[in-house]
Amino acid sequence: MIVGTAGHIDHGKTALVQALTGVDADRLAEEKARGITIELGFAYADLGTGRVTGFVDVPGHERFVHTMLAGAGGIDLALLVVAADDGVMPQTREHLAILDLLGVHRGIVALSKADLADQARRDAVIAEIAVLLDGTGLEGAPVLPVSTVTGEGIGTLRAALADAEAETGARAADARFRLGVDRSFTLKGAGTVVTGTVLSGRVAVGDTVTVSPQRLTARVRAIHAQNQPVQVGLAGQRCALNLAGERIDREAVRRGDMVVDPVLHAPTDRIDAHLRVLGSEPRPIGTWFPARLHSGAAEVGARIVPLEGPLDPGAKGLVQLVLDQPIAAAVGDRFILRDVSARRTIGGGVFLDLRAPARRRRTPERLAQLQAAAKPDPAEALQTMLAAPPYVIDLTAFLRDRALGPGEARRATDGITVLDGGTATVALSPLTHRGLVAGVLDTLSRFHEEAPEMQGLGRERLRLTLTPRLPKEAFAAFLAERIAAGDIVAEGAFLRLPGHVVRLSEEDEALYARIIPELSGEARFRPPRVRDMATAWDIPEADIRRVLRMAARQGRVDQIRTDHFFLRATTAEMVRIISDIQAQAPDGWVTAAAFRDRVQNGRKVAIEILDFYDRQGVTLRRGDLRRINPHRADLFG
């Protein structure tokens, strides 16, 4: 368990951590000289459970709220410290509001400096605290009087923390590894060390990780978890990672970076989110409202774009956050927004979509998608998102942006149709998938009815007619699936239904009837070229070539070369001629000259015909010699 302190300056947070753990969390000389906490402090202790509890001590001064935020992101339990003599103070309120916005719902209130207050004063402050906690995530939290001077209540507080430790469950172990960096330093003889809370997954010595958003590759040389040397760091632990790699040093890895499983590296500077504005905000939040975004230990400039109209103080709603620079984050991460002068907290919320669109961000379809994405269970979120337009989800991004591990991914996609296009893997609901199949069959059926003379519909044209419109790679996977199932047939760049046969129009049939005599009779082995017929009849070459190509798709003719077409009967007859020559040849092989002499054609055309049979696999070639392939001899009937 990780405990984070919170509360006003000089209310005794650091002294209380020292009384509980024996560790002075103030490390800096300036902190000791001024008697205030400036940087994050860390301490560890076994509170009697046999498990090590980590403490993150945060500064209480209003000028260091950004530092408090850097330490509060990964805690399991808040230790809100309120001095009995001062009572509730401004930073008590702001820290509590931040904890509430971060979704921290477990906490204990320590009524510190109890030795300075009589019972009446204690009762008054306890009543004040109860009012303060009302309606927050810490409502009903126990209030325990303590004194680091007399030792009063320290044992009781330690026992309460130990009970909370025992009740703390493991975080998502199957998720992919993420650690939010809050410190980076160099140790002599070891090199670069980064510390932070493991937000999800696990990391082991020897693992390769990525520092995001910079995309620095590193190897984990050593790990300390909860201040103990270990081989594996787990979700929920505070870990120190000794990293090695090119460009890895203290300056390269900064507070606010994420150390992640390499699969998760995908920084973003535009995020759709759910925001709750604090009631203390002086005016509504309108479009392009400037702010400072705090996510984990990261802090960047941001602009707020409300997606459902301006947000009044105390209101909740969907927003788009446009960041000054990319950050590493995950769907479901909590964030805090403060004003640009760092004087007040505006509000906070949760990230819903890390790949937010810059355009059409307010459409009803888009807002419905965000409402679906807000569901905390990934499987439920995915199913709900697939039930609304655009009915298709980039599954790679969905799984990555939620840091889902293999087991979680399988559970989330159970019962979902997945189309793996290599570079684009998408998810569809079974209902949408069935609709796509029906759409393909209906579209091709109508196309064949309207254009019977056409071989089929082009792949891209078909893709653009369907709803939802799949990415090209995913559509290719979908087509491969349907072709394998026998629903459709692919012929080159065209798709058709299995039963479709090209039919010429009346005009084209008339032209074809005029062509047939030119390809028949004694001239059948030496038919005129397309351009010769076009010249003789004063008809465009393109029209004759188009009709002959359609006839070829029907099996009536064969296109030997670009300008040479032979009747199918002639093509089959020439195969028999080659077989006859082969049977008479002493070595069983056919020469181009022998074939030329039999069909009484020129050498060039004879070789073009033989090359055609080679391409079709009807003949087997050895140098300039050929023979019939017995397995393909009847290809042309």
GROMACS .gro file of C-alpha atoms in nm, residues 8-368:
model
  361
    8HIS     CA    1  -0.181   2.262   0.506
    9ILE     CA    2   0.175   2.378   0.557
   10ASP     CA    3   0.313   2.337   0.911
   11HIS     CA    4   0.041   2.095   1.019
   12GLY     CA    5   0.301   1.828   1.092
   13LYS     CA    6   0.284   1.590   0.797
   14THR     CA    7   0.657   1.518   0.781
   15ALA     CA    8   0.686   1.479   1.159
   16LEU     CA    9   0.395   1.236   1.156
   17VAL     CA   10   0.556   1.024   0.882
   18GLN     CA   11   0.877   1.016   1.087
   19ALA     CA   12   0.685   0.910   1.399
   20LEU     CA   13   0.524   0.625   1.204
   21THR     CA   14   0.832   0.507   1.012
   22GLY     CA   15   1.139   0.646   1.187
   23VAL     CA   16   1.241   0.816   0.862
   24ASP     CA   17   1.278   1.191   0.814
   25ALA     CA   18   1.132   1.243   0.466
   26ASP     CA   19   1.283   1.592   0.430
   27ARG     CA   20   1.604   1.533   0.234
   28LEU     CA   21   1.707   1.881   0.123
   29ALA     CA   22   1.921   2.115   0.330
   30GLU     CA   23   1.681   2.399   0.245
   31GLU     CA   24   1.390   2.195   0.381
   32LYS     CA   25   1.569   2.138   0.709
   33ALA     CA   26   1.680   2.500   0.733
   34ARG     CA   27   1.333   2.644   0.664
   35GLY     CA   28   1.137   2.373   0.841
   36ILE     CA   29   0.904   2.317   0.545
   37THR     CA   30   0.873   2.043   0.284
   38ILE     CA   31   0.960   2.158  -0.067
   39GLU     CA   32   1.014   1.831  -0.255
   40LEU     CA   33   0.846   1.494  -0.235
   41GLY     CA   34   0.968   1.280   0.053
   42PHE     CA   35   0.954   0.903   0.082
   43ALA     CA   36   0.959   0.660   0.372
   44TYR     CA   37   0.889   0.290   0.417
   45ALA     CA   38   0.794   0.077   0.716
   46ASP     CA   39   0.638  -0.252   0.816
   47LEU     CA   40   0.341  -0.145   1.024
   48GLY     CA   41   0.299  -0.493   1.168
   49THR     CA   42   0.143  -0.672   0.871
   50GLY     CA   43   0.462  -0.824   0.734
   51ARG     CA   44   0.426  -0.605   0.427
   52VAL     CA   45   0.615  -0.283   0.359
   53THR     CA   46   0.397   0.027   0.345
   54GLY     CA   47   0.524   0.321   0.142
   55PHE     CA   48   0.466   0.684   0.240
   56VAL     CA   49   0.478   0.981   0.004
   57ASP     CA   50   0.516   1.304   0.197
   58VAL     CA   51   0.402   1.610   0.002
   59PRO     CA   52   0.459   1.983   0.060
   60GLY     CA   53   0.173   2.183   0.208
   61HIS     CA   54   0.263   2.531   0.086
   62GLU     CA   55   0.035   2.673  -0.185
   63ARG     CA   56   0.337   2.743  -0.406
   64PHE     CA   57   0.418   2.372  -0.415
   65VAL     CA   58   0.078   2.229  -0.505
   66HIS     CA   59   0.228   2.112  -0.836
   67THR     CA   60   0.473   1.902  -0.633
   68MET     CA   61   0.190   1.767  -0.418
   69LEU     CA   62   0.013   1.663  -0.739
   70ALA     CA   63   0.323   1.480  -0.860
   71GLY     CA   64   0.313   1.261  -0.551
   72ALA     CA   65  -0.061   1.213  -0.514
   73GLY     CA   66  -0.131   1.035  -0.840
   74GLY     CA   67  -0.042   0.680  -0.741
   75ILE     CA   68  -0.152   0.656  -0.379
   76ASP     CA   69  -0.389   0.397  -0.232
   77LEU     CA   70  -0.484   0.588   0.083
   78ALA     CA   71  -0.476   0.953   0.184
   79LEU     CA   72  -0.349   1.061   0.524
   80LEU     CA   73  -0.510   1.403   0.559
   81VAL     CA   74  -0.338   1.596   0.836
   82VAL     CA   75  -0.525   1.878   1.014
   83ALA     CA   76  -0.363   2.059   1.307
   84ALA     CA   77  -0.584   2.076   1.618
   85ASP     CA   78  -0.476   2.432   1.695
   86ASP     CA   79  -0.525   2.577   1.342
   87GLY     CA   80  -0.815   2.364   1.223
   88VAL     CA   81  -0.911   2.353   0.854
   89MET     CA   82  -0.696   2.588   0.643
   90PRO     CA   83  -0.688   2.685   0.273
   91GLN     CA   84  -0.447   2.411   0.165
   92THR     CA   85  -0.648   2.158   0.364
   93ARG     CA   86  -0.942   2.241   0.141
   94GLU     CA   87  -0.743   2.244  -0.183
   95HIS     CA   88  -0.560   1.920  -0.106
   96LEU     CA   89  -0.890   1.751  -0.018
   97ALA     CA   90  -1.047   1.877  -0.340
   98ILE     CA   91  -0.752   1.739  -0.536
   99LEU     CA   92  -0.778   1.401  -0.365
  100ASP     CA   93  -1.148   1.391  -0.447
  101LEU     CA   94  -1.085   1.481  -0.812
  102LEU     CA   95  -0.818   1.209  -0.828
  103GLY     CA   96  -1.071   0.952  -0.713
  104VAL     CA   97  -0.904   0.877  -0.379
  105HIS     CA   98  -1.183   0.727  -0.168
  106ARG     CA   99  -0.983   0.570   0.112
  107GLY     CA  100  -0.839   0.788   0.383
  108ILE     CA  101  -0.769   0.860   0.746
  109VAL     CA  102  -0.766   1.205   0.903
  110ALA     CA  103  -0.492   1.268   1.156
  111LEU     CA  104  -0.581   1.547   1.402
  112SER     CA  105  -0.220   1.651   1.459
  113LYS     CA  106  -0.072   1.862   1.738
  114ALA     CA  107  -0.342   1.725   1.969
  115ASP     CA  108  -0.122   1.820   2.266
  116LEU     CA  109  -0.191   2.187   2.185
  117ALA     CA  110  -0.571   2.161   2.211
  118ASP     CA  111  -0.811   2.077   2.491
  119GLN     CA  112  -1.106   1.845   2.437
  120ALA     CA  113  -1.345   2.124   2.347
  121ARG     CA  114  -1.110   2.250   2.078
  122ARG     CA  115  -1.058   1.897   1.948
  123ASP     CA  116  -1.432   1.839   1.927
  124ALA     CA  117  -1.482   2.166   1.742
  125VAL     CA  118  -1.214   2.085   1.483
  126ILE     CA  119  -1.344   1.728   1.441
  127ALA     CA  120  -1.691   1.873   1.370
  128GLU     CA  121  -1.536   2.116   1.122
  129ILE     CA  122  -1.357   1.827   0.950
  130ALA     CA  123  -1.680   1.626   0.926
  131VAL     CA  124  -1.848   1.916   0.745
  132LEU     CA  125  -1.545   1.950   0.517
  133LEU     CA  126  -1.548   1.580   0.422
  134ASP     CA  127  -1.922   1.570   0.357
  135GLY     CA  128  -1.993   1.483  -0.007
  136THR     CA  129  -1.630   1.393  -0.088
  137GLY     CA  130  -1.465   1.057  -0.138
  138LEU     CA  131  -1.334   1.074   0.219
  139GLU     CA  132  -1.675   1.127   0.376
  140GLY     CA  133  -1.695   0.925   0.696
  141ALA     CA  134  -1.318   0.876   0.722
  142PRO     CA  135  -1.201   0.823   1.083
  143VAL     CA  136  -1.047   1.123   1.260
  144LEU     CA  137  -0.767   1.018   1.498
  145PRO     CA  138  -0.604   1.268   1.741
  146VAL     CA  139  -0.223   1.234   1.739
  147SER     CA  140   0.079   1.413   1.878
  148THR     CA  141   0.435   1.359   1.763
  149VAL     CA  142   0.550   1.538   2.081
  150THR     CA  143   0.376   1.319   2.340
  151GLY     CA  144   0.323   1.011   2.123
  152GLU     CA  145  -0.052   1.022   2.178
  153GLY     CA  146  -0.248   0.830   1.916
  154ILE     CA  147   0.055   0.721   1.710
  155GLY     CA  148  -0.002   0.355   1.794
  156THR     CA  149  -0.372   0.385   1.712
  157LEU     CA  150  -0.294   0.550   1.379
  158ARG     CA  151  -0.033   0.286   1.297
  159ALA     CA  152  -0.287   0.012   1.371
  160ALA     CA  153  -0.548   0.182   1.152
  161LEU     CA  154  -0.297   0.205   0.867
  162ALA     CA  155  -0.204  -0.161   0.917
  163ASP     CA  156  -0.570  -0.259   0.888
  164ALA     CA  157  -0.597  -0.057   0.568
  165GLU     CA  158  -0.282  -0.225   0.436
  166ALA     CA  159  -0.437  -0.566   0.497
  167GLU     CA  160  -0.750  -0.461   0.305
  168THR     CA  161  -0.558  -0.327   0.005
  169GLY     CA  162  -0.598  -0.553  -0.296
  170ALA     CA  163  -0.350  -0.598  -0.577
  171ARG     CA  164  -0.367  -0.360  -0.872
  172ALA     CA  165  -0.407  -0.478  -1.230
  173ALA     CA  166  -0.131  -0.739  -1.256
  174ASP     CA  167  -0.230  -0.856  -1.605
  175ALA     CA  168  -0.211  -0.505  -1.745
  176ARG     CA  169   0.096  -0.384  -1.929
  177PHE     CA  170   0.371  -0.213  -1.733
  178ARG     CA  171   0.354   0.160  -1.656
  179LEU     CA  172   0.555   0.357  -1.402
  180GLY     CA  173   0.507   0.730  -1.351
  181VAL     CA  174   0.842   0.897  -1.290
  182ASP     CA  175   0.853   1.145  -1.001
  183ARG     CA  176   1.231   1.146  -0.946
  184SER     CA  177   1.539   1.089  -1.160
  185PHE     CA  178   1.893   1.090  -1.027
  186THR     CA  179   2.237   0.937  -1.072
  187LEU     CA  180   2.399   0.694  -0.829
  188LYS     CA  181   2.774   0.650  -0.839
  189GLY     CA  182   2.857   0.309  -0.978
  190ALA     CA  183   2.498   0.242  -1.084
  191GLY     CA  184   2.401   0.516  -1.325
  192THR     CA  185   2.055   0.655  -1.386
  193VAL     CA  186   1.782   0.570  -1.135
  194VAL     CA  187   1.418   0.668  -1.173
  195THR     CA  188   1.154   0.630  -0.905
  196GLY     CA  189   0.777   0.625  -0.911
  197THR     CA  190   0.467   0.420  -0.854
  198VAL     CA  191   0.401   0.116  -1.072
  199LEU     CA  192   0.056   0.207  -1.202
  200SER     CA  193  -0.006  -0.125  -1.375
  201GLY     CA  194   0.160  -0.449  -1.477
  202ARG     CA  195   0.498  -0.576  -1.366
  203VAL     CA  196   0.862  -0.519  -1.451
  204ALA     CA  197   1.156  -0.754  -1.410
  205VAL     CA  198   1.532  -0.715  -1.411
  206GLY     CA  199   1.650  -0.751  -1.770
  207ASP     CA  200   1.329  -0.619  -1.925
  208THR     CA  201   1.343  -0.371  -2.211
  209VAL     CA  202   1.129  -0.063  -2.146
  210THR     CA  203   1.056   0.267  -2.319
  211VAL     CA  204   1.074   0.610  -2.161
  212SER     CA  205   0.776   0.799  -2.301
  213PRO     CA  206   0.705   1.051  -2.451
  214GLN     CA  207   1.070   1.082  -2.564
  215ARG     CA  208   1.085   0.721  -2.690
  216LEU     CA  209   1.409   0.631  -2.518
  217THR     CA  210   1.485   0.260  -2.504
  218ALA     CA  211   1.634   0.126  -2.182
  219ARG     CA  212   1.715  -0.199  -2.005
  220VAL     CA  213   1.625  -0.253  -1.640
  221ARG     CA  214   1.950  -0.333  -1.459
  222ALA     CA  215   1.815  -0.346  -1.104
  223ILE     CA  216   1.494  -0.283  -0.908
  224HIS     CA  217   1.414  -0.168  -0.556
  225ALA     CA  218   1.047  -0.211  -0.460
  226GLN     CA  219   0.919  -0.055  -0.137
  227ASN     CA  220   1.287   0.012  -0.051
  228GLN     CA  221   1.387  -0.355  -0.091
  229PRO     CA  222   1.605  -0.507  -0.369
  230VAL     CA  223   1.387  -0.735  -0.583
  231GLN     CA  224   1.387  -0.909  -0.919
  232VAL     CA  225   1.030  -0.805  -1.003
  233GLY     CA  226   0.835  -0.485  -0.936
  234LEU     CA  227   0.456  -0.510  -0.919
  235ALA     CA  228   0.160  -0.279  -0.967
  236GLY     CA  229   0.091  -0.072  -0.657
  237GLN     CA  230   0.453  -0.067  -0.541
  238ARG     CA  231   0.687   0.227  -0.529
  239CYS     CA  232   0.986   0.123  -0.734
  240ALA     CA  233   1.330   0.254  -0.814
  241LEU     CA  234   1.456   0.133  -1.152
  242ASN     CA  235   1.822   0.140  -1.245
  243LEU     CA  236   1.809   0.202  -1.621
  244ALA     CA  237   2.081   0.159  -1.881
  245GLY     CA  238   2.072   0.254  -2.245
  246GLU     CA  239   2.184   0.498  -2.509
  247ARG     CA  240   2.083   0.858  -2.419
  248ILE     CA  241   1.960   0.743  -2.076
  249ASP     CA  242   2.075   0.989  -1.810
  250ARG     CA  243   1.930   1.206  -1.536
  251GLU     CA  244   1.867   1.496  -1.771
  252ALA     CA  245   1.700   1.280  -2.037
  253VAL     CA  246   1.447   1.120  -1.802
  254ARG     CA  247   1.240   1.380  -1.620
  255ARG     CA  248   0.962   1.401  -1.365
  256GLY     CA  249   0.636   1.342  -1.547
  257ASP     CA  250   0.776   1.088  -1.793
  258MET     CA  251   0.642   0.734  -1.805
  259VAL     CA  252   0.850   0.418  -1.815
  260VAL     CA  253   0.634   0.171  -2.006
  261ASP     CA  254   0.612  -0.156  -2.188
  262PRO     CA  255   0.737  -0.063  -2.541
  263VAL     CA  256   0.395  -0.158  -2.683
  264LEU     CA  257   0.239   0.132  -2.492
  265HIS     CA  258   0.453   0.411  -2.633
  266ALA     CA  259   0.202   0.637  -2.810
  267PRO     CA  260   0.219   0.995  -2.675
  268THR     CA  261  -0.075   1.227  -2.731
  269ASP     CA  262  -0.139   1.601  -2.729
  270ARG     CA  263  -0.517   1.591  -2.778
  271ILE     CA  264  -0.740   1.408  -2.530
  272ASP     CA  265  -1.114   1.382  -2.480
  273ALA     CA  266  -1.206   1.363  -2.113
  274HIS     CA  267  -1.475   1.397  -1.850
  275LEU     CA  268  -1.422   1.708  -1.636
  276ARG     CA  269  -1.568   1.817  -1.304
  277VAL     CA  270  -1.532   2.188  -1.236
  278LEU     CA  271  -1.495   2.287  -0.873
  279GLY     CA  272  -1.771   2.504  -0.729
  280SER     CA  273  -1.505   2.755  -0.626
  281GLU     CA  274  -1.420   2.839  -0.988
  282PRO     CA  275  -1.515   3.209  -1.039
  283ARG     CA  276  -1.654   3.184  -1.394
  284PRO     CA  277  -1.777   2.930  -1.651
  285ILE     CA  278  -1.528   2.731  -1.856
  286GLY     CA  279  -1.562   2.830  -2.221
  287THR     CA  280  -1.390   2.724  -2.542
  288TRP     CA  281  -1.011   2.750  -2.547
  289PHE     CA  282  -0.994   2.817  -2.171
  290PRO     CA  283  -0.623   2.815  -2.071
  291ALA     CA  284  -0.503   2.589  -1.790
  292ARG     CA  285  -0.220   2.376  -1.658
  293LEU     CA  286  -0.280   2.003  -1.687
  294HIS     CA  287  -0.140   1.770  -1.420
  295SER     CA  288  -0.143   1.400  -1.505
  296GLY     CA  289   0.060   1.181  -1.274
  297ALA     CA  290   0.376   1.380  -1.224
  298ALA     CA  291   0.352   1.546  -1.567
  299GLU     CA  292   0.258   1.914  -1.598
  300VAL     CA  293   0.187   2.079  -1.934
  301GLY     CA  294  -0.004   2.374  -2.070
  302ALA     CA  295  -0.352   2.298  -2.201
  303ARG     CA  296  -0.657   2.452  -2.360
  304ILE     CA  297  -1.002   2.334  -2.254
  305VAL     CA  298  -1.269   2.287  -2.521
  306PRO     CA  299  -1.610   2.202  -2.367
  307LEU     CA  300  -1.796   1.963  -2.598
  308GLU     CA  301  -2.149   2.027  -2.470
  309GLY     CA  302  -2.144   2.402  -2.407
  310PRO     CA  303  -1.975   2.611  -2.135
  311LEU     CA  304  -1.928   2.442  -1.798
  312ASP     CA  305  -2.051   2.640  -1.498
  313PRO     CA  306  -1.877   2.624  -1.159
  314GLY     CA  307  -1.964   2.291  -0.998
  315ALA     CA  308  -2.073   2.136  -1.331
  316LYS     CA  309  -1.956   1.818  -1.502
  317GLY     CA  310  -1.921   1.750  -1.871
  318LEU     CA  311  -1.722   1.624  -2.167
  319VAL     CA  312  -1.424   1.830  -2.281
  320GLN     CA  313  -1.136   1.812  -2.522
  321LEU     CA  314  -0.793   1.898  -2.386
  322VAL     CA  315  -0.546   2.037  -2.640
  323LEU     CA  316  -0.196   2.018  -2.491
  324ASP     CA  317   0.110   2.230  -2.557
  325GLN     CA  318   0.323   1.916  -2.580
  326PRO     CA  319   0.261   1.540  -2.587
  327ILE     CA  320   0.237   1.331  -2.271
  328ALA     CA  321   0.227   0.959  -2.201
  329ALA     CA  322  -0.107   0.859  -2.053
  330ALA     CA  323  -0.375   0.590  -2.045
  331VAL     CA  324  -0.752   0.587  -2.070
  332GLY     CA  325  -0.887   0.600  -1.717
  333ASP     CA  326  -0.600   0.812  -1.582
  334ARG     CA  327  -0.708   1.093  -1.352
  335PHE     CA  328  -0.598   1.450  -1.412
  336ILE     CA  329  -0.612   1.790  -1.244
  337LEU     CA  330  -0.649   2.131  -1.409
  338ARG     CA  331  -0.510   2.442  -1.242
  339ASP     CA  332  -0.509   2.800  -1.361
  340VAL     CA  333  -0.209   2.924  -1.558
  341SER     CA  334  -0.080   3.129  -1.265
  342ALA     CA  335  -0.085   2.817  -1.042
  343ARG     CA  336  -0.299   2.991  -0.778
  344ARG     CA  337  -0.609   2.774  -0.783
  345THR     CA  338  -0.738   2.432  -0.883
  346ILE     CA  339  -1.002   2.453  -1.157
  347GLY     CA  340  -1.119   2.093  -1.154
  348GLY     CA  341  -1.025   1.746  -1.263
  349GLY     CA  342  -1.150   1.430  -1.417
  350VAL     CA  343  -1.063   1.121  -1.617
  351PHE     CA  344  -0.922   1.062  -1.966
  352LEU     CA  345  -1.165   0.891  -2.206
  353ASP     CA  346  -0.995   0.894  -2.548
  354LEU     CA  347  -0.629   0.963  -2.619
  355ARG     CA  348  -0.686   0.988  -2.998
  356ALA     CA  349  -0.936   1.273  -2.997
  357PRO     CA  350  -1.035   1.421  -3.334
  358ALA     CA  351  -0.966   1.786  -3.408
  359ARG     CA  352  -1.279   1.808  -3.625
  360ARG     CA  353  -1.635   1.686  -3.577
  361ARG     CA  354  -1.563   1.654  -3.208
  362ARG     CA  355  -1.911   1.768  -3.098
  363THR     CA  356  -2.132   1.550  -3.318
  364PRO     CA  357  -2.400   1.339  -3.144
  365GLU     CA  358  -2.220   1.027  -3.267
  366ARG     CA  359  -1.892   1.141  -3.116
  367LEU     CA  360  -2.049   1.231  -2.781
  368ALA     CA  361  -2.221   0.891  -2.770
   0.00000   0.00000   0.00000
